[in-house]
Amino acid sequence: MTEGLRGLVLAHAALAEAMVGAAEEISGVRGALVPLSNRDCDRDTLEARVRAAAGDQPAIVFVDLPNGSCFIAAMRALRSLPSIRVVTGVNLTMLLDFLFHRGLPLDEAAARAGEIGSRAIGGRSGGGGP
Amino acid sequence: MPVVLSRIDDRLIHGQVVIGWGGPLRFTRIALVSDEVAASDWEQDLYRMAVPGGMAIEFASAAEATARLPVWLSAPEPLLILTGDVETMASLVDASEGRIPEVNLGGIHHRPGRTERLRYVYLDEAETRQLQRLEAAGVRVTAQDLPTATPVPLGELLA
């Protein structure tokens, strides 16, 4: 495990595993992101998974949706873990940027993740320039 | 009949419920019956955030729900009754005087003492007896995580 903040990626089905795998493959940074799934568990178990993964170290919990079981579990964990922050709408751009800014203070890293992730969203149309 | 779905789901409000079932059934009201959530303003705020616009949500403990049931059932808007466990749903069915004719097992996950029946349904002996009792009383009990899945009748589930 490399130094700096850790990222827990909490998402439905196999999404977290796929996103973490892609981020590691692109960046070459391994061990800084932990994938968590909501698969086959109730809400208490899911919250326990988040707590166990977070431990007592500072971490950002990247969640797929701003609602739903993953979001609920993350928010319930946040309530009693002052060392984590929750960022919703996780995308690959967000994770990649996080991997190279893990030395930031926790609140600054969370704010940056939301900003970078939002900036990555946009549409393009065919023809003409970029 | 305003009750379009009576669901036992230990994740309570989540995507399968509001999107998977909410889309086809178009319920506009949710009665979330949970002693734990009813006792916590914070948890209620959390679940309100999880509900799409256009859906009203009301929270009640098991005891409160039994008293409010006639009011819920008398309003015409399509209603989802949601509990996190078999016992709570059984108490509502008992109090409904036949106005909750079906129970959907949408998610009862593993805990010690429970036996796997489906990937998303685990039951212990007490829960099994409760569901069998409801079925014997004429309630249709099926396991179905999403409306696109084939419902599994209780008898088949326990076979």
mmCIF file of C-alpha atoms in Angstrom:
data_model
loop_
_atom_site.group_PDB
_atom_site.id
_atom_site.type_symbol
_atom_site.label_atom_id
_atom_site.label_comp_id
_atom_site.label_asym_id
_atom_site.label_seq_id
_atom_site.Cartn_x
_atom_site.Cartn_y
_atom_site.Cartn_z
ATOM 1 C CA MET A 1 0.000 0.000 0.000
ATOM 2 C CA THR A 2 1.451 3.340 -1.085
ATOM 3 C CA GLU A 3 1.509 6.420 1.184
ATOM 4 C CA GLY A 4 -1.236 9.053 1.307
ATOM 5 C CA LEU A 5 -4.990 8.967 1.400
ATOM 6 C CA ARG A 6 -6.787 5.771 0.464
ATOM 7 C CA GLY A 7 -9.785 5.592 -1.803
ATOM 8 C CA LEU A 8 -12.625 3.166 -1.220
ATOM 9 C CA VAL A 9 -14.747 2.705 -4.331
ATOM 10 C CA LEU A 10 -18.242 1.567 -3.332
ATOM 11 C CA ALA A 11 -20.580 0.651 -6.155
ATOM 12 C CA HIS A 12 -23.231 -1.748 -7.360
ATOM 13 C CA ALA A 13 -22.481 -5.205 -8.692
ATOM 14 C CA ALA A 14 -18.951 -5.456 -10.156
ATOM 15 C CA LEU A 15 -18.576 -1.783 -11.048
ATOM 16 C CA ALA A 16 -16.088 -0.902 -8.303
ATOM 17 C CA GLU A 17 -13.787 -3.777 -9.148
ATOM 18 C CA ALA A 18 -13.849 -2.812 -12.810
ATOM 19 C CA MET A 19 -13.188 0.868 -12.124
ATOM 20 C CA VAL A 20 -10.334 0.150 -9.727
ATOM 21 C CA GLY A 21 -8.818 -2.289 -12.204
ATOM 22 C CA ALA A 22 -9.006 0.256 -14.990
ATOM 23 C CA ALA A 23 -7.570 3.049 -12.838
ATOM 24 C CA GLU A 24 -4.657 0.883 -11.746
ATOM 25 C CA GLU A 25 -3.976 -0.251 -15.278
ATOM 26 C CA ILE A 26 -3.913 3.303 -16.597
ATOM 27 C CA SER A 27 -1.997 4.915 -13.744
ATOM 28 C CA GLY A 28 0.298 2.132 -12.641
ATOM 29 C CA VAL A 29 -0.567 3.066 -9.047
ATOM 30 C CA ARG A 30 -1.659 -0.036 -7.202
ATOM 31 C CA GLY A 31 -3.004 -0.613 -3.738
ATOM 32 C CA ALA A 32 -4.394 2.866 -3.130
ATOM 33 C CA LEU A 33 -7.932 2.054 -4.204
ATOM 34 C CA VAL A 34 -10.096 -0.577 -2.544
ATOM 35 C CA PRO A 35 -13.137 -1.868 -4.442
ATOM 36 C CA LEU A 36 -16.309 -2.594 -2.456
ATOM 37 C CA SER A 37 -19.553 -4.050 -3.788
ATOM 38 C CA ASN A 38 -23.071 -4.028 -2.422
ATOM 39 C CA ARG A 39 -23.571 -7.526 -3.774
ATOM 40 C CA ASP A 40 -25.463 -10.063 -1.655
ATOM 41 C CA CYS A 41 -25.636 -8.167 1.606
ATOM 42 C CA ASP A 42 -28.076 -6.195 3.685
ATOM 43 C CA ARG A 43 -27.565 -2.570 4.681
ATOM 44 C CA ASP A 44 -25.912 -3.323 8.021
ATOM 45 C CA THR A 45 -23.430 -5.692 6.403
ATOM 46 C CA LEU A 46 -22.641 -3.174 3.694
ATOM 47 C CA GLU A 47 -22.011 -0.465 6.255
ATOM 48 C CA ALA A 48 -19.740 -2.895 8.119
ATOM 49 C CA ARG A 49 -17.797 -3.520 4.911
ATOM 50 C CA VAL A 50 -17.181 0.196 4.533
ATOM 51 C CA ARG A 51 -16.100 0.551 8.170
ATOM 52 C CA ALA A 52 -13.770 -2.426 7.940
ATOM 53 C CA ALA A 53 -12.170 -1.112 4.770
ATOM 54 C CA ALA A 54 -11.822 2.403 6.145
ATOM 55 C CA GLY A 55 -10.394 1.428 9.512
ATOM 56 C CA ASP A 56 -9.230 4.524 11.360
ATOM 57 C CA GLN A 57 -7.208 5.983 8.524
ATOM 58 C CA PRO A 58 -8.259 8.951 6.404
ATOM 59 C CA ALA A 59 -10.005 7.858 3.250
ATOM 60 C CA ILE A 60 -12.379 9.046 0.593
ATOM 61 C CA VAL A 61 -15.348 6.796 -0.155
ATOM 62 C CA PHE A 62 -16.192 7.156 -3.830
ATOM 63 C CA VAL A 63 -19.803 6.069 -4.412
ATOM 64 C CA ASP A 64 -21.497 5.405 -7.724
ATOM 65 C CA LEU A 65 -24.872 7.014 -7.109
ATOM 66 C CA PRO A 66 -26.069 9.937 -4.946
ATOM 67 C CA ASN A 67 -28.787 7.631 -3.616
ATOM 68 C CA GLY A 68 -29.321 3.881 -3.236
ATOM 69 C CA SER A 69 -27.812 1.275 -0.966
ATOM 70 C CA CYS A 70 -24.156 2.184 -1.529
ATOM 71 C CA PHE A 71 -24.796 5.835 -0.774
ATOM 72 C CA ILE A 72 -26.839 4.961 2.320
ATOM 73 C CA ALA A 73 -24.090 2.676 3.639
ATOM 74 C CA ALA A 74 -21.396 5.271 3.034
ATOM 75 C CA MET A 75 -23.382 7.998 4.765
ATOM 76 C CA ARG A 76 -24.147 5.775 7.737
ATOM 77 C CA ALA A 77 -20.435 4.986 8.060
ATOM 78 C CA LEU A 78 -19.565 8.681 7.666
ATOM 79 C CA ARG A 79 -21.710 9.501 10.637
ATOM 80 C CA SER A 80 -19.329 7.821 13.054
ATOM 81 C CA LEU A 81 -16.042 7.864 11.142
ATOM 82 C CA PRO A 82 -14.626 11.396 11.166
ATOM 83 C CA SER A 83 -11.706 10.251 9.049
ATOM 84 C CA ILE A 84 -13.686 9.625 5.861
ATOM 85 C CA ARG A 85 -15.401 11.776 3.283
ATOM 86 C CA VAL A 86 -17.986 10.666 0.715
ATOM 87 C CA VAL A 87 -17.932 11.695 -2.942
ATOM 88 C CA THR A 88 -20.756 10.513 -5.203
ATOM 89 C CA GLY A 89 -20.899 10.026 -8.959
ATOM 90 C CA VAL A 90 -17.501 8.340 -9.150
ATOM 91 C CA ASN A 91 -15.964 8.224 -12.589
ATOM 92 C CA LEU A 92 -12.598 7.140 -13.940
ATOM 93 C CA THR A 93 -11.315 10.681 -14.379
ATOM 94 C CA MET A 94 -12.012 11.350 -10.712
ATOM 95 C CA LEU A 95 -10.145 8.238 -9.598
ATOM 96 C CA LEU A 96 -7.150 8.861 -11.812
ATOM 97 C CA ASP A 97 -6.755 12.401 -10.536
ATOM 98 C CA PHE A 98 -7.140 11.202 -6.951
ATOM 99 C CA LEU A 99 -4.329 8.705 -7.379
ATOM 100 C CA PHE A 100 -1.914 11.558 -8.091
ATOM 101 C CA HIS A 101 -3.210 13.888 -5.380
ATOM 102 C CA ARG A 102 -3.357 11.595 -2.372
ATOM 103 C CA GLY A 103 -1.048 13.876 -0.411
ATOM 104 C CA LEU A 104 -3.722 16.567 -0.144
ATOM 105 C CA PRO A 105 -5.580 17.172 3.122
ATOM 106 C CA LEU A 106 -8.734 15.089 3.306
ATOM 107 C CA ASP A 107 -11.301 17.854 2.777
ATOM 108 C CA GLU A 108 -9.292 19.382 -0.060
ATOM 109 C CA ALA A 109 -8.924 15.993 -1.747
ATOM 110 C CA ALA A 110 -12.666 15.349 -1.523
ATOM 111 C CA ALA A 111 -13.529 18.763 -2.933
ATOM 112 C CA ARG A 112 -11.012 18.306 -5.729
ATOM 113 C CA ALA A 113 -12.433 14.875 -6.580
ATOM 114 C CA GLY A 114 -15.916 16.313 -6.983
ATOM 115 C CA GLU A 115 -14.621 19.184 -9.114
ATOM 116 C CA ILE A 116 -12.478 17.027 -11.376
ATOM 117 C CA GLY A 117 -15.161 14.400 -11.747
ATOM 118 C CA SER A 118 -17.768 16.983 -12.726
ATOM 119 C CA ARG A 119 -15.469 18.604 -15.274
ATOM 120 C CA ALA A 120 -15.092 15.239 -17.014
ATOM 121 C CA ILE A 121 -18.783 15.101 -17.887
ATOM 122 C CA GLY A 122 -19.701 16.530 -21.240
ATOM 123 C CA GLY A 123 -21.092 15.773 -24.639
ATOM 124 C CA ARG A 124 -19.451 15.920 -28.009
ATOM 125 C CA SER A 125 -20.914 16.001 -31.474
ATOM 126 C CA GLY A 126 -19.492 14.796 -34.754
ATOM 127 C CA GLY A 127 -18.030 17.050 -37.441
ATOM 128 C CA GLY A 128 -15.824 20.124 -36.987
ATOM 129 C CA GLY A 129 -13.208 20.567 -34.235
ATOM 130 C CA PRO A 130 -13.011 19.005 -30.758
ATOM 131 C CA MET B 1 -56.445 -1.308 -4.573
ATOM 132 C CA PRO B 2 -53.819 1.281 -3.606
ATOM 133 C CA VAL B 3 -51.170 -1.215 -2.424
ATOM 134 C CA VAL B 4 -49.265 -2.055 -5.569
ATOM 135 C CA LEU B 5 -46.370 -3.769 -3.792
ATOM 136 C CA SER B 6 -45.767 -5.031 -0.265
ATOM 137 C CA ARG B 7 -42.079 -5.765 -0.145
ATOM 138 C CA ILE B 8 -39.664 -7.161 2.405
ATOM 139 C CA ASP B 9 -36.207 -5.793 1.587
ATOM 140 C CA ASP B 10 -33.489 -5.414 4.186
ATOM 141 C CA ARG B 11 -31.856 -2.675 2.116
ATOM 142 C CA LEU B 12 -35.089 -0.663 2.390
ATOM 143 C CA ILE B 13 -34.953 2.152 -0.193
ATOM 144 C CA HIS B 14 -32.542 1.437 -3.019
ATOM 145 C CA GLY B 15 -32.318 1.384 -6.778
ATOM 146 C CA GLN B 16 -34.169 -1.871 -7.353
ATOM 147 C CA VAL B 17 -37.099 -0.529 -5.392
ATOM 148 C CA VAL B 18 -37.476 3.023 -6.658
ATOM 149 C CA ILE B 19 -36.264 2.429 -10.210
ATOM 150 C CA GLY B 20 -36.737 -1.290 -10.864
ATOM 151 C CA TRP B 21 -40.223 -1.480 -9.383
ATOM 152 C CA GLY B 22 -41.102 2.211 -9.297
ATOM 153 C CA GLY B 23 -40.883 2.505 -13.052
ATOM 154 C CA PRO B 24 -43.418 -0.179 -13.995
ATOM 155 C CA LEU B 25 -45.706 0.145 -10.956
ATOM 156 C CA ARG B 26 -45.593 3.954 -10.779
ATOM 157 C CA PHE B 27 -46.214 4.103 -7.056
ATOM 158 C CA THR B 28 -46.217 7.650 -5.746
ATOM 159 C CA ARG B 29 -46.272 6.835 -2.047
ATOM 160 C CA ILE B 30 -43.930 4.767 0.085
ATOM 161 C CA ALA B 31 -44.690 3.635 3.623
ATOM 162 C CA LEU B 32 -41.349 2.590 5.110
ATOM 163 C CA VAL B 33 -42.021 0.606 8.269
ATOM 164 C CA SER B 34 -38.966 0.182 10.465
ATOM 165 C CA ASP B 35 -38.580 0.736 14.189
ATOM 166 C CA GLU B 36 -34.960 1.751 13.682
ATOM 167 C CA VAL B 37 -35.606 4.312 10.952
ATOM 168 C CA ALA B 38 -38.738 5.662 12.648
ATOM 169 C CA ALA B 39 -36.656 6.437 15.730
ATOM 170 C CA SER B 40 -34.003 8.401 13.840
ATOM 171 C CA ASP B 41 -34.566 11.767 12.161
ATOM 172 C CA TRP B 42 -31.135 11.433 10.587
ATOM 173 C CA GLU B 43 -31.959 8.085 8.985
ATOM 174 C CA GLN B 44 -35.246 9.463 7.718
ATOM 175 C CA ASP B 45 -33.439 12.390 6.072
ATOM 176 C CA LEU B 46 -31.076 9.904 4.465
ATOM 177 C CA TYR B 47 -33.898 7.863 2.978
ATOM 178 C CA ARG B 48 -35.740 10.981 1.826
ATOM 179 C CA MET B 49 -32.652 11.802 -0.250
ATOM 180 C CA ALA B 50 -32.871 8.377 -1.849
ATOM 181 C CA VAL B 51 -36.437 8.823 -3.050
ATOM 182 C CA PRO B 52 -37.009 10.405 -6.477
ATOM 183 C CA GLY B 53 -39.022 13.578 -6.829
ATOM 184 C CA GLY B 54 -42.700 12.870 -7.173
ATOM 185 C CA MET B 55 -42.639 10.085 -4.587
ATOM 186 C CA ALA B 56 -43.842 10.823 -1.070
ATOM 187 C CA ILE B 57 -42.371 8.793 1.762
ATOM 188 C CA GLU B 58 -43.726 8.256 5.239
ATOM 189 C CA PHE B 59 -41.921 6.548 8.091
ATOM 190 C CA ALA B 60 -43.475 4.512 10.865
ATOM 191 C CA SER B 61 -42.534 2.014 13.519
ATOM 192 C CA ALA B 62 -44.275 -1.356 13.397
ATOM 193 C CA ALA B 63 -46.710 -0.259 16.109
ATOM 194 C CA GLU B 64 -47.411 3.096 14.439
ATOM 195 C CA ALA B 65 -47.917 1.435 11.073
ATOM 196 C CA THR B 66 -50.600 -0.867 12.404
ATOM 197 C CA ALA B 67 -52.538 2.214 13.529
ATOM 198 C CA ARG B 68 -51.938 4.170 10.313
ATOM 199 C CA LEU B 69 -52.686 1.312 7.957
ATOM 200 C CA PRO B 70 -56.370 2.192 7.434
ATOM 201 C CA VAL B 71 -55.391 5.724 6.406
ATOM 202 C CA TRP B 72 -52.690 4.486 4.043
ATOM 203 C CA LEU B 73 -55.015 1.956 2.473
ATOM 204 C CA SER B 74 -57.875 4.412 2.014
ATOM 205 C CA ALA B 75 -55.923 6.907 -0.103
ATOM 206 C CA PRO B 76 -56.171 6.257 -3.860
ATOM 207 C CA GLU B 77 -52.562 6.949 -4.842
ATOM 208 C CA PRO B 78 -50.520 3.814 -5.590
ATOM 209 C CA LEU B 79 -48.658 2.719 -2.467
ATOM 210 C CA LEU B 80 -45.529 0.705 -1.765
ATOM 211 C CA ILE B 81 -45.385 -0.819 1.712
ATOM 212 C CA LEU B 82 -41.774 -1.574 2.570
ATOM 213 C CA THR B 83 -40.379 -3.381 5.574
ATOM 214 C CA GLY B 84 -36.929 -4.713 6.336
ATOM 215 C CA ASP B 85 -37.988 -7.979 7.938
ATOM 216 C CA VAL B 86 -40.584 -10.743 7.864
ATOM 217 C CA GLU B 87 -41.969 -10.115 11.338
ATOM 218 C CA THR B 88 -42.839 -6.489 10.623
ATOM 219 C CA MET B 89 -44.555 -7.345 7.355
ATOM 220 C CA ALA B 90 -46.464 -10.201 9.002
ATOM 221 C CA SER B 91 -47.809 -7.841 11.655
ATOM 222 C CA LEU B 92 -49.008 -5.447 8.946
ATOM 223 C CA VAL B 93 -50.673 -8.214 6.977
ATOM 224 C CA ASP B 94 -52.416 -9.415 10.133
ATOM 225 C CA ALA B 95 -53.707 -5.904 10.804
ATOM 226 C CA SER B 96 -54.787 -5.261 7.220
ATOM 227 C CA GLU B 97 -57.968 -7.383 7.282
ATOM 228 C CA GLY B 98 -57.135 -8.890 3.935
ATOM 229 C CA ARG B 99 -56.162 -5.649 2.229
ATOM 230 C CA ILE B 100 -52.546 -6.774 1.824
ATOM 231 C CA PRO B 101 -53.116 -9.897 -0.278
ATOM 232 C CA GLU B 102 -49.545 -10.363 -1.526
ATOM 233 C CA VAL B 103 -46.063 -10.204 -0.021
ATOM 234 C CA ASN B 104 -42.952 -9.801 -2.126
ATOM 235 C CA LEU B 105 -39.667 -11.171 -0.811
ATOM 236 C CA GLY B 106 -37.221 -8.764 -2.423
ATOM 237 C CA GLY B 107 -34.111 -9.047 -0.309
ATOM 238 C CA ILE B 108 -33.470 -10.965 2.882
ATOM 239 C CA HIS B 109 -29.748 -11.486 3.021
ATOM 240 C CA HIS B 110 -27.525 -13.862 4.893
ATOM 241 C CA ARG B 111 -27.291 -13.772 8.654
ATOM 242 C CA PRO B 112 -26.290 -16.564 11.049
ATOM 243 C CA GLY B 113 -29.132 -19.017 11.392
ATOM 244 C CA ARG B 114 -30.566 -18.377 7.953
ATOM 245 C CA THR B 115 -30.579 -20.870 5.113
ATOM 246 C CA GLU B 116 -30.096 -19.770 1.541
ATOM 247 C CA ARG B 117 -33.225 -20.140 -0.567
ATOM 248 C CA LEU B 118 -32.201 -17.833 -3.397
ATOM 249 C CA ARG B 119 -29.203 -15.585 -3.915
ATOM 250 C CA TYR B 120 -31.225 -12.764 -2.392
ATOM 251 C CA VAL B 121 -33.443 -14.670 0.033
ATOM 252 C CA TYR B 122 -32.167 -16.341 3.200
ATOM 253 C CA LEU B 123 -34.626 -17.484 5.879
ATOM 254 C CA ASP B 124 -34.405 -18.907 9.367
ATOM 255 C CA GLU B 125 -36.982 -21.275 10.853
ATOM 256 C CA ALA B 126 -39.049 -18.574 12.518
ATOM 257 C CA GLU B 127 -39.213 -16.500 9.339
ATOM 258 C CA THR B 128 -40.143 -19.579 7.343
ATOM 259 C CA ARG B 129 -42.987 -20.383 9.743
ATOM 260 C CA GLN B 130 -44.256 -16.796 9.597
ATOM 261 C CA LEU B 131 -44.368 -16.837 5.823
ATOM 262 C CA GLN B 132 -46.024 -20.233 5.755
ATOM 263 C CA ARG B 133 -48.635 -18.944 8.185
ATOM 264 C CA LEU B 134 -49.370 -15.974 5.916
ATOM 265 C CA GLU B 135 -49.688 -18.252 2.924
ATOM 266 C CA ALA B 136 -52.037 -20.559 4.791
ATOM 267 C CA ALA B 137 -54.176 -17.508 5.529
ATOM 268 C CA GLY B 138 -54.500 -16.796 1.821
ATOM 269 C CA VAL B 139 -51.656 -14.335 1.250
ATOM 270 C CA ARG B 140 -49.660 -14.883 -1.932
ATOM 271 C CA VAL B 141 -45.976 -14.965 -0.985
ATOM 272 C CA THR B 142 -43.399 -14.870 -3.767
ATOM 273 C CA ALA B 143 -39.730 -14.057 -4.105
ATOM 274 C CA GLN B 144 -38.933 -11.645 -6.903
ATOM 275 C CA ASP B 145 -36.103 -9.161 -6.765
ATOM 276 C CA LEU B 146 -37.151 -7.295 -9.904
ATOM 277 C CA PRO B 147 -40.327 -7.262 -11.994
ATOM 278 C CA THR B 148 -38.390 -8.650 -14.946
ATOM 279 C CA ALA B 149 -37.555 -11.794 -12.944
ATOM 280 C CA THR B 150 -39.850 -14.798 -12.657
ATOM 281 C CA PRO B 151 -41.612 -14.794 -9.289
ATOM 282 C CA VAL B 152 -40.821 -17.843 -7.168
ATOM 283 C CA PRO B 153 -43.763 -19.046 -5.051
ATOM 284 C CA LEU B 154 -43.085 -19.771 -1.402
ATOM 285 C CA GLY B 155 -43.643 -23.492 -1.815
ATOM 286 C CA GLU B 156 -41.055 -23.685 -4.527
ATOM 287 C CA LEU B 157 -38.704 -21.509 -2.513
ATOM 288 C CA LEU B 158 -38.834 -23.882 0.448
ATOM 289 C CA ALA B 159 -38.718 -27.114 -1.516
#
